Structure formats: structure tokens, C-alpha cells
Amino acid sequence: MAEKTYYTMEPAGKLKCSKCKVHLEKGKATFSYMGNAFPVELPVCPKCGFIYVPEELALGKVLTVERSLEDK
């Protein structure tokens, strides 16, 4: 069974890690909240592993999922 990804980033952005000074690359990450895990693809620094979470994702889909889990 293929792993379901709940969010993907647009191809090759121009975001840079301010610590490592390298471009972020599309990478896999996992959001965990209240015992639930959700695989996502986000911009990740290939050197230090920093994961960039876009504001629209944090205040949109993630907030919606958090609220629905809290209501259960």
C-alpha cells in the first residue's frame, strides 16, 4: 500500500536556509498531533534538516486538522 501524502509543495522554490545558505529541497516530513501522524512534503534544508512550514499551511489545513482532532 502506497503512503498517502497530505500536502505537497510546489516544484523547486527559491527558499534558502539562513543558517546553511543552501536552497531548500522538497523533502518528507511528518506532522504529529495528539497521537496522530500525517506525512507531508515540504521545503527542507538538505544540510541541517530545517523544515519550512508555509504560513498558509500552518494557519489553514494544520489548524483545521488540530481543531477536528480536539473536538473528538
PDB file of C-alpha atoms in Angstrom:
ATOM      1  CA  MET A   1       0.000   0.000   0.000  1.00  0.00           C
ATOM      2  CA  ALA A   2       1.406   3.399  -1.010  1.00  0.00           C
ATOM      3  CA  GLU A   3       1.986   6.022   1.674  1.00  0.00           C
ATOM      4  CA  LYS A   4      -0.525   8.854   1.450  1.00  0.00           C
ATOM      5  CA  THR A   5       0.911  12.356   1.466  1.00  0.00           C
ATOM      6  CA  TYR A   6      -1.362  15.067   2.840  1.00  0.00           C
ATOM      7  CA  TYR A   7       0.482  18.102   1.494  1.00  0.00           C
ATOM      8  CA  THR A   8       2.999  18.729  -1.257  1.00  0.00           C
ATOM      9  CA  MET A   9       4.985  21.849  -2.071  1.00  0.00           C
ATOM     10  CA  GLU A  10       5.268  23.467  -5.471  1.00  0.00           C
ATOM     11  CA  PRO A  11       8.303  22.359  -7.508  1.00  0.00           C
ATOM     12  CA  ALA A  12      11.718  23.928  -6.881  1.00  0.00           C
ATOM     13  CA  GLY A  13      11.191  27.118  -4.941  1.00  0.00           C
ATOM     14  CA  LYS A  14      13.870  29.661  -4.193  1.00  0.00           C
ATOM     15  CA  LEU A  15      13.826  29.400  -0.415  1.00  0.00           C
ATOM     16  CA  LYS A  16      17.220  29.330   1.309  1.00  0.00           C
ATOM     17  CA  CYS A  17      18.211  28.133   4.769  1.00  0.00           C
ATOM     18  CA  SER A  18      19.527  31.220   6.547  1.00  0.00           C
ATOM     19  CA  LYS A  19      21.854  29.079   8.690  1.00  0.00           C
ATOM     20  CA  CYS A  20      23.420  26.919   5.938  1.00  0.00           C
ATOM     21  CA  LYS A  21      22.990  29.303   2.970  1.00  0.00           C
ATOM     22  CA  VAL A  22      21.736  26.478   0.703  1.00  0.00           C
ATOM     23  CA  HIS A  23      18.448  26.184  -1.194  1.00  0.00           C
ATOM     24  CA  LEU A  24      15.714  24.171   0.471  1.00  0.00           C
ATOM     25  CA  GLU A  25      14.686  20.992  -1.337  1.00  0.00           C
ATOM     26  CA  LYS A  26      11.434  19.084  -1.474  1.00  0.00           C
ATOM     27  CA  GLY A  27      11.529  16.557   1.351  1.00  0.00           C
ATOM     28  CA  LYS A  28       9.381  14.331   3.522  1.00  0.00           C
ATOM     29  CA  ALA A  29       8.294  15.375   6.984  1.00  0.00           C
ATOM     30  CA  THR A  30       5.671  14.194   9.454  1.00  0.00           C
ATOM     31  CA  PHE A  31       3.263  16.317  11.462  1.00  0.00           C
ATOM     32  CA  SER A  32       2.267  14.703  14.756  1.00  0.00           C
ATOM     33  CA  TYR A  33      -0.547  15.937  16.967  1.00  0.00           C
ATOM     34  CA  MET A  34      -2.439  14.216  19.760  1.00  0.00           C
ATOM     35  CA  GLY A  35      -1.135  10.776  18.764  1.00  0.00           C
ATOM     36  CA  ASN A  36      -1.924  11.187  15.064  1.00  0.00           C
ATOM     37  CA  ALA A  37       0.745  11.476  12.355  1.00  0.00           C
ATOM     38  CA  PHE A  38       0.384  12.987   8.884  1.00  0.00           C
ATOM     39  CA  PRO A  39       3.074  12.638   6.183  1.00  0.00           C
ATOM     40  CA  VAL A  40       3.771  15.810   4.196  1.00  0.00           C
ATOM     41  CA  GLU A  41       6.228  17.084   1.590  1.00  0.00           C
ATOM     42  CA  LEU A  42       7.734  20.437   2.482  1.00  0.00           C
ATOM     43  CA  PRO A  43      10.848  22.511   1.775  1.00  0.00           C
ATOM     44  CA  VAL A  44      13.704  21.019   3.815  1.00  0.00           C
ATOM     45  CA  CYS A  45      17.328  22.074   4.235  1.00  0.00           C
ATOM     46  CA  PRO A  46      19.468  19.203   2.908  1.00  0.00           C
ATOM     47  CA  LYS A  47      22.277  20.150   5.327  1.00  0.00           C
ATOM     48  CA  CYS A  48      20.703  20.781   8.745  1.00  0.00           C
ATOM     49  CA  GLY A  49      17.212  19.318   8.249  1.00  0.00           C
ATOM     50  CA  PHE A  50      15.321  22.587   8.933  1.00  0.00           C
ATOM     51  CA  ILE A  51      11.721  22.218   7.715  1.00  0.00           C
ATOM     52  CA  TYR A  52       9.883  25.267   6.373  1.00  0.00           C
ATOM     53  CA  VAL A  53       6.128  25.261   7.064  1.00  0.00           C
ATOM     54  CA  PRO A  54       4.355  27.818   4.846  1.00  0.00           C
ATOM     55  CA  GLU A  55       2.007  30.159   6.703  1.00  0.00           C
ATOM     56  CA  GLU A  56      -0.990  29.150   4.590  1.00  0.00           C
ATOM     57  CA  LEU A  57      -0.453  25.513   5.582  1.00  0.00           C
ATOM     58  CA  ALA A  58       0.074  26.281   9.286  1.00  0.00           C
ATOM     59  CA  LEU A  59      -2.954  28.561   9.538  1.00  0.00           C
ATOM     60  CA  GLY A  60      -5.106  26.619   7.092  1.00  0.00           C
ATOM     61  CA  LYS A  61      -5.018  22.837   6.859  1.00  0.00           C
ATOM     62  CA  VAL A  62      -2.972  22.214  10.009  1.00  0.00           C
ATOM     63  CA  LEU A  63      -5.219  24.404  12.144  1.00  0.00           C
ATOM     64  CA  THR A  64      -8.312  22.694  10.713  1.00  0.00           C
ATOM     65  CA  VAL A  65      -6.896  19.231  11.494  1.00  0.00           C
ATOM     66  CA  GLU A  66      -5.906  20.305  15.031  1.00  0.00           C
ATOM     67  CA  ARG A  67      -9.406  21.606  15.737  1.00  0.00           C
ATOM     68  CA  SER A  68     -11.095  18.470  14.374  1.00  0.00           C
ATOM     69  CA  LEU A  69      -8.831  16.211  16.485  1.00  0.00           C
ATOM     70  CA  GLU A  70      -9.512  18.292  19.608  1.00  0.00           C
ATOM     71  CA  ASP A  71     -13.271  18.017  19.021  1.00  0.00           C
ATOM     72  CA  LYS A  72     -13.138  14.197  19.045  1.00  0.00           C
TER      73      LYS A  72
END
